[in-house]
């Protein structure tokens, strides 16, 4: 820009780059990282987030800051017309409109979730036997989420068999395992070739962080007596078994023309049209 404030022909004005968006993004990351570590991490992240947002806004308000960039003029290069290309429409057979080309069906996530729930139950029972010499202790703790009477039980009462607690714990555990497995199956396209990474590492850490923050509302009795070491071990057992079961399933195509029933892994006659024998 020249002295008169007008844009010259040898330079253009572009928004000025700054590091405040990076500071804000780093602060937001620390806010969520604090859910898995310590509240001070979240506080530090919040401070960084607000500092980054304030610095960012000051760069664009009330007037956006600009900088001059030199214009490099290039000569025109003559091109020759190439052969005409036929473009496939979205949904046409054979059109690669989604990535990845193949994913695991959602039903694989549900089956993996139920299998992981069984592995998680084994770890929980081992915790009850080793830590409290009773297999009913972890079962009654889980059932406390659905019963106020069980939630008010003393330690000795939690060690004893309770029929209502067994039924409630079985229902809660089975439903939660299936729903988490379904969520796992929906998230699998982000890691199409590494289901064990998502199921065995990332998902247990994310799920444990959410429960750590909200367990006092979901199940206060469990929060007061939970052993986080054994809990994390059960989560990793769930994720590894679920990932192993999913990895053994055959992947399906993600072509646009396939209906939802096929992508969900449901096998039934008449869902898809038979391919014409004349097609190449």
CSV table of C-alpha atoms in Angstrom, one decimal:
chain,number,residue,atom,x,y,z
A,1,UNK,CA,0.0,0.0,0.0
A,2,UNK,CA,1.4,3.4,-1.0
A,3,UNK,CA,1.7,6.5,1.2
A,4,UNK,CA,-1.8,7.7,0.1
A,5,UNK,CA,-3.4,4.6,1.6
A,6,UNK,CA,-4.3,3.1,-1.8
A,7,UNK,CA,-3.4,-0.5,-2.7
A,8,UNK,CA,-0.5,-0.6,-5.2
A,9,UNK,CA,-0.4,-2.9,-8.3
A,10,UNK,CA,2.7,-4.7,-7.0
A,11,UNK,CA,1.1,-5.8,-3.7
A,12,UNK,CA,-2.2,-7.0,-2.2
A,13,UNK,CA,-3.6,-6.7,1.2
A,14,UNK,CA,-4.3,-10.0,3.1
A,15,UNK,CA,-5.4,-10.7,6.7
A,16,UNK,CA,-2.4,-10.6,9.0
A,17,UNK,CA,-1.4,-13.9,10.5
A,18,UNK,CA,-1.0,-14.3,14.2
A,19,UNK,CA,-0.7,-17.0,16.8
A,20,UNK,CA,-3.7,-16.2,19.0
A,21,UNK,CA,-6.0,-18.9,17.3
A,22,UNK,CA,-3.3,-21.5,18.2
A,23,UNK,CA,-3.2,-20.3,21.8
A,24,UNK,CA,-7.0,-20.5,22.0
A,25,UNK,CA,-7.0,-24.0,20.5
A,26,UNK,CA,-4.3,-25.1,23.0
A,27,UNK,CA,-6.3,-23.8,25.9
A,28,UNK,CA,-9.4,-25.6,24.7
A,29,UNK,CA,-7.4,-28.8,24.5
A,30,UNK,CA,-6.2,-28.3,28.1
A,31,UNK,CA,-9.7,-27.8,29.3
A,32,UNK,CA,-10.7,-31.3,28.1
A,33,UNK,CA,-7.4,-32.8,29.2
A,34,UNK,CA,-8.1,-31.7,32.7
A,35,UNK,CA,-11.1,-34.1,32.8
A,36,UNK,CA,-8.6,-37.0,32.7
A,37,UNK,CA,-5.9,-35.4,34.9
A,38,UNK,CA,-6.5,-32.6,37.3
A,39,UNK,CA,-8.8,-29.6,37.7
A,40,UNK,CA,-5.8,-27.2,37.6
A,41,UNK,CA,-5.1,-28.3,34.0
A,42,UNK,CA,-8.6,-27.3,33.0
A,43,UNK,CA,-8.2,-23.9,34.8
A,44,UNK,CA,-4.9,-23.3,33.0
A,45,UNK,CA,-6.6,-24.2,29.8
A,46,UNK,CA,-9.5,-21.9,30.4
A,47,UNK,CA,-7.1,-19.0,31.1
A,48,UNK,CA,-5.2,-19.8,27.8
A,49,UNK,CA,-8.5,-20.1,25.9
A,50,UNK,CA,-9.8,-16.7,27.0
A,51,UNK,CA,-6.4,-15.1,26.5
A,52,UNK,CA,-6.3,-16.5,22.9
A,53,UNK,CA,-9.8,-15.4,22.2
A,54,UNK,CA,-9.2,-11.8,23.5
A,55,UNK,CA,-6.0,-11.5,21.5
A,56,UNK,CA,-7.7,-13.0,18.4
A,57,UNK,CA,-10.6,-10.6,18.6
A,58,UNK,CA,-8.4,-7.6,19.0
A,59,UNK,CA,-6.7,-8.5,15.7
A,60,UNK,CA,-10.0,-8.4,13.8
A,61,UNK,CA,-12.1,-5.9,15.8
A,62,UNK,CA,-13.1,-3.1,15.3
A,63,UNK,CA,-11.0,-3.3,12.1
A,64,UNK,CA,-9.2,-6.3,10.7
A,65,UNK,CA,-5.4,-6.1,10.6
A,66,UNK,CA,-3.8,-6.6,7.1
A,67,UNK,CA,-0.4,-7.0,5.7
A,68,UNK,CA,1.0,-6.4,2.2
A,69,UNK,CA,2.1,-9.4,0.1
A,70,UNK,CA,4.0,-8.9,-3.1
A,71,UNK,CA,2.3,-9.9,-6.3
A,72,UNK,CA,4.4,-12.1,-8.6
A,73,UNK,CA,3.2,-11.8,-12.2
A,74,UNK,CA,3.4,-14.9,-14.4
A,75,UNK,CA,3.0,-15.2,-18.1
A,76,UNK,CA,0.1,-17.1,-19.6
A,77,UNK,CA,0.9,-20.6,-20.6
A,78,UNK,CA,-1.1,-21.8,-23.6
A,79,UNK,CA,-2.9,-25.1,-23.0
A,80,UNK,CA,-4.5,-27.6,-25.4
A,81,UNK,CA,-7.9,-28.9,-25.1
A,82,UNK,CA,-7.9,-32.5,-23.6
A,83,UNK,CA,-10.4,-35.3,-24.1
A,84,UNK,CA,-13.8,-34.8,-22.6
A,85,UNK,CA,-14.2,-36.6,-19.2
A,86,UNK,CA,-17.5,-38.2,-18.2
A,87,UNK,CA,-18.4,-37.3,-14.6
A,88,UNK,CA,-20.3,-39.8,-12.5
A,89,UNK,CA,-23.2,-38.6,-10.5
A,90,UNK,CA,-23.4,-39.1,-6.7
A,91,UNK,CA,-25.2,-42.4,-6.0
A,92,UNK,CA,-24.3,-44.0,-9.4
A,93,UNK,CA,-22.9,-47.5,-9.2
A,94,UNK,CA,-19.2,-47.6,-8.9
A,95,UNK,CA,-18.9,-43.9,-7.8
A,96,UNK,CA,-16.4,-43.4,-5.0
A,97,UNK,CA,-18.2,-40.7,-3.1
A,98,UNK,CA,-17.1,-41.7,0.4
A,99,UNK,CA,-13.9,-42.5,2.1
A,100,UNK,CA,-12.9,-45.1,3.2
A,101,UNK,CA,-14.2,-47.5,0.6
A,102,UNK,CA,-15.0,-50.2,3.2
A,103,UNK,CA,-16.0,-50.0,6.8
A,104,UNK,CA,-17.2,-52.4,9.5
A,105,UNK,CA,-21.0,-52.7,9.8
A,106,UNK,CA,-22.7,-51.1,12.8
A,107,UNK,CA,-23.9,-54.5,14.0
A,108,UNK,CA,-20.2,-55.4,14.5
A,109,UNK,CA,-19.9,-52.6,17.0
A,110,UNK,CA,-23.0,-53.9,19.0
A,111,UNK,CA,-21.6,-57.5,19.0
A,112,UNK,CA,-18.2,-56.2,20.0
A,113,UNK,CA,-19.8,-54.2,22.8
A,114,UNK,CA,-21.6,-57.2,24.2
A,115,UNK,CA,-18.5,-59.3,24.1
A,116,UNK,CA,-16.5,-56.5,25.7
A,117,UNK,CA,-19.2,-56.2,28.4
A,118,UNK,CA,-18.6,-59.9,29.2
A,119,UNK,CA,-14.9,-59.3,29.6
A,120,UNK,CA,-15.6,-56.2,31.7
A,121,UNK,CA,-17.8,-58.3,34.0
A,122,UNK,CA,-15.0,-60.8,34.5
A,123,UNK,CA,-12.6,-58.1,35.6
A,124,UNK,CA,-15.2,-56.6,37.9
A,125,UNK,CA,-15.9,-60.0,39.5
A,126,UNK,CA,-12.1,-60.5,40.0
A,127,UNK,CA,-12.0,-57.1,41.7
A,128,UNK,CA,-14.8,-58.2,44.0
A,129,UNK,CA,-13.1,-61.5,44.9
A,130,UNK,CA,-9.6,-60.0,45.4
A,131,UNK,CA,-10.5,-56.7,46.9
A,132,UNK,CA,-13.6,-57.5,49.0
A,133,UNK,CA,-13.9,-61.4,48.9
A,134,UNK,CA,-17.4,-61.1,47.4
A,135,UNK,CA,-18.6,-61.3,43.8
A,136,UNK,CA,-21.7,-59.4,44.8
A,137,UNK,CA,-20.0,-56.2,45.8
A,138,UNK,CA,-19.3,-54.8,42.3
A,139,UNK,CA,-22.7,-56.1,41.1
A,140,UNK,CA,-24.6,-54.2,43.9
A,141,UNK,CA,-22.5,-51.1,43.3
A,142,UNK,CA,-23.6,-51.1,39.6
A,143,UNK,CA,-27.2,-51.7,40.5
A,144,UNK,CA,-27.1,-48.7,42.9
A,145,UNK,CA,-27.5,-46.5,39.8
A,146,UNK,CA,-31.1,-47.8,39.4
A,147,UNK,CA,-32.2,-48.3,43.0
A,148,UNK,CA,-32.2,-45.8,45.9
A,149,UNK,CA,-32.5,-48.7,48.4
A,150,UNK,CA,-29.3,-50.3,47.2
A,151,UNK,CA,-27.6,-47.0,47.0
A,152,UNK,CA,-28.3,-46.5,50.7
A,153,UNK,CA,-26.9,-49.9,51.7
A,154,UNK,CA,-24.0,-50.3,54.1
A,155,UNK,CA,-20.7,-51.9,53.2
A,156,UNK,CA,-21.7,-55.3,54.7
A,157,UNK,CA,-25.0,-55.3,52.9
A,158,UNK,CA,-23.3,-54.6,49.6
A,159,UNK,CA,-21.2,-57.8,50.1
A,160,UNK,CA,-24.3,-60.0,50.3
A,161,UNK,CA,-26.4,-61.4,47.5
A,162,UNK,CA,-29.4,-59.3,46.4
A,163,UNK,CA,-31.8,-60.5,43.7
A,164,UNK,CA,-33.0,-57.1,42.8
A,165,UNK,CA,-29.4,-55.9,42.5
A,166,UNK,CA,-28.5,-58.8,40.3
A,167,UNK,CA,-31.4,-58.1,37.9
A,168,UNK,CA,-30.8,-54.4,37.8
A,169,UNK,CA,-27.0,-54.8,37.3
A,170,UNK,CA,-27.5,-57.3,34.4
A,171,UNK,CA,-29.9,-54.9,32.6
A,172,UNK,CA,-27.8,-51.8,33.1
A,173,UNK,CA,-24.6,-53.6,32.1
A,174,UNK,CA,-26.1,-55.2,29.0
A,175,UNK,CA,-27.8,-52.1,27.7
A,176,UNK,CA,-24.8,-49.8,28.4
A,177,UNK,CA,-22.4,-52.3,26.7
A,178,UNK,CA,-24.6,-52.5,23.6
A,179,UNK,CA,-25.1,-48.7,23.4
A,180,UNK,CA,-21.4,-48.0,23.9
A,181,UNK,CA,-20.6,-50.7,21.3
A,182,UNK,CA,-23.0,-49.0,18.8
A,183,UNK,CA,-21.3,-45.7,19.4
A,184,UNK,CA,-18.0,-47.5,18.9
A,185,UNK,CA,-19.3,-48.9,15.6
A,186,UNK,CA,-20.5,-45.5,14.4
A,187,UNK,CA,-17.1,-43.9,15.2
A,188,UNK,CA,-15.1,-46.7,13.4
A,189,UNK,CA,-14.9,-45.0,10.0
A,190,UNK,CA,-12.5,-42.5,11.6
A,191,UNK,CA,-10.1,-45.5,12.2
A,192,UNK,CA,-11.2,-48.0,9.5
A,193,UNK,CA,-8.0,-50.0,9.6
A,194,UNK,CA,-7.2,-49.8,13.3
A,195,UNK,CA,-10.3,-50.9,15.3
A,196,UNK,CA,-8.0,-52.0,18.2
A,197,UNK,CA,-6.6,-48.5,18.5
A,198,UNK,CA,-10.0,-46.9,18.9
A,199,UNK,CA,-11.5,-49.7,21.0
A,200,UNK,CA,-8.5,-50.6,23.2
A,201,UNK,CA,-6.9,-47.2,23.8
A,202,UNK,CA,-8.8,-44.1,22.7
A,203,UNK,CA,-12.4,-45.1,23.7
A,204,UNK,CA,-11.5,-46.3,27.2
A,205,UNK,CA,-9.7,-43.1,28.0
A,206,UNK,CA,-12.5,-40.9,26.6
A,207,UNK,CA,-15.2,-42.9,28.3
A,208,UNK,CA,-13.4,-43.0,31.7
A,209,UNK,CA,-12.9,-39.2,31.5
A,210,UNK,CA,-16.6,-38.7,31.0
A,211,UNK,CA,-17.5,-41.0,33.9
A,212,UNK,CA,-14.9,-39.3,36.1
A,213,UNK,CA,-16.7,-36.0,35.6
A,214,UNK,CA,-20.3,-37.2,35.9
A,215,UNK,CA,-20.2,-40.3,38.1
A,216,UNK,CA,-21.4,-38.3,41.1
A,217,UNK,CA,-24.6,-37.6,39.3
A,218,UNK,CA,-25.1,-41.0,37.7
A,219,UNK,CA,-24.2,-43.2,40.6
A,220,UNK,CA,-23.1,-41.5,43.9
A,221,UNK,CA,-22.6,-44.8,45.7
A,222,UNK,CA,-20.2,-46.1,43.0
A,223,UNK,CA,-18.3,-42.8,43.1
A,224,UNK,CA,-17.8,-43.1,46.9
A,225,UNK,CA,-16.4,-46.6,46.7
A,226,UNK,CA,-14.9,-46.9,43.2
A,227,UNK,CA,-11.3,-48.2,42.7
A,228,UNK,CA,-10.1,-46.3,39.6
A,229,UNK,CA,-7.3,-48.7,39.0
A,230,UNK,CA,-9.6,-51.7,38.6
A,231,UNK,CA,-12.1,-49.5,36.8
A,232,UNK,CA,-9.6,-48.5,34.1
A,233,UNK,CA,-8.5,-52.2,33.8
A,234,UNK,CA,-12.1,-53.2,33.1
A,235,UNK,CA,-12.5,-50.4,30.5
A,236,UNK,CA,-9.4,-51.5,28.7
A,237,UNK,CA,-10.6,-55.1,28.8
A,238,UNK,CA,-13.9,-54.0,27.3
A,239,UNK,CA,-12.2,-52.0,24.5
A,240,UNK,CA,-9.6,-54.7,23.6
A,241,UNK,CA,-12.2,-57.5,23.4
A,242,UNK,CA,-14.7,-55.2,21.5
A,243,UNK,CA,-11.9,-54.2,19.0
A,244,UNK,CA,-10.9,-57.8,18.6
A,245,UNK,CA,-14.4,-59.0,17.8
A,246,UNK,CA,-15.0,-56.1,15.4
A,247,UNK,CA,-11.7,-56.8,13.6
A,248,UNK,CA,-12.8,-60.3,12.8
A,249,UNK,CA,-15.9,-59.1,11.0
A,250,UNK,CA,-15.9,-58.7,7.2
A,251,UNK,CA,-16.0,-55.1,6.1
A,252,UNK,CA,-18.7,-53.8,3.8
A,253,UNK,CA,-18.6,-51.2,1.0
A,254,UNK,CA,-19.5,-47.6,1.6
A,255,UNK,CA,-20.9,-46.9,-1.9
A,256,UNK,CA,-23.6,-44.3,-1.9
A,257,UNK,CA,-26.2,-46.5,-3.6
A,258,UNK,CA,-26.2,-49.1,-0.8
A,259,UNK,CA,-29.2,-48.7,1.5
A,260,UNK,CA,-28.9,-48.2,5.3
A,261,UNK,CA,-29.9,-51.9,6.0
A,262,UNK,CA,-26.9,-53.2,4.0
A,263,UNK,CA,-24.5,-50.7,5.7
A,264,UNK,CA,-25.8,-51.9,9.1
A,265,UNK,CA,-25.0,-55.5,8.2
A,266,UNK,CA,-28.6,-56.8,7.9
A,267,UNK,CA,-28.8,-59.7,5.4
A,268,UNK,CA,-32.2,-60.0,3.7
A,269,UNK,CA,-33.3,-60.9,0.2
A,270,UNK,CA,-34.4,-58.1,-2.1
A,271,UNK,CA,-32.5,-55.3,-0.3
A,272,UNK,CA,-30.3,-54.6,-3.3
A,273,UNK,CA,-30.8,-55.1,-7.0
A,274,UNK,CA,-29.0,-57.8,-8.8
A,275,UNK,CA,-26.2,-56.5,-11.0
A,276,UNK,CA,-27.0,-56.6,-14.7
A,277,UNK,CA,-24.9,-59.3,-16.4
A,278,UNK,CA,-24.3,-56.9,-19.3
A,279,UNK,CA,-22.5,-54.4,-17.1
A,280,UNK,CA,-18.7,-54.6,-17.2
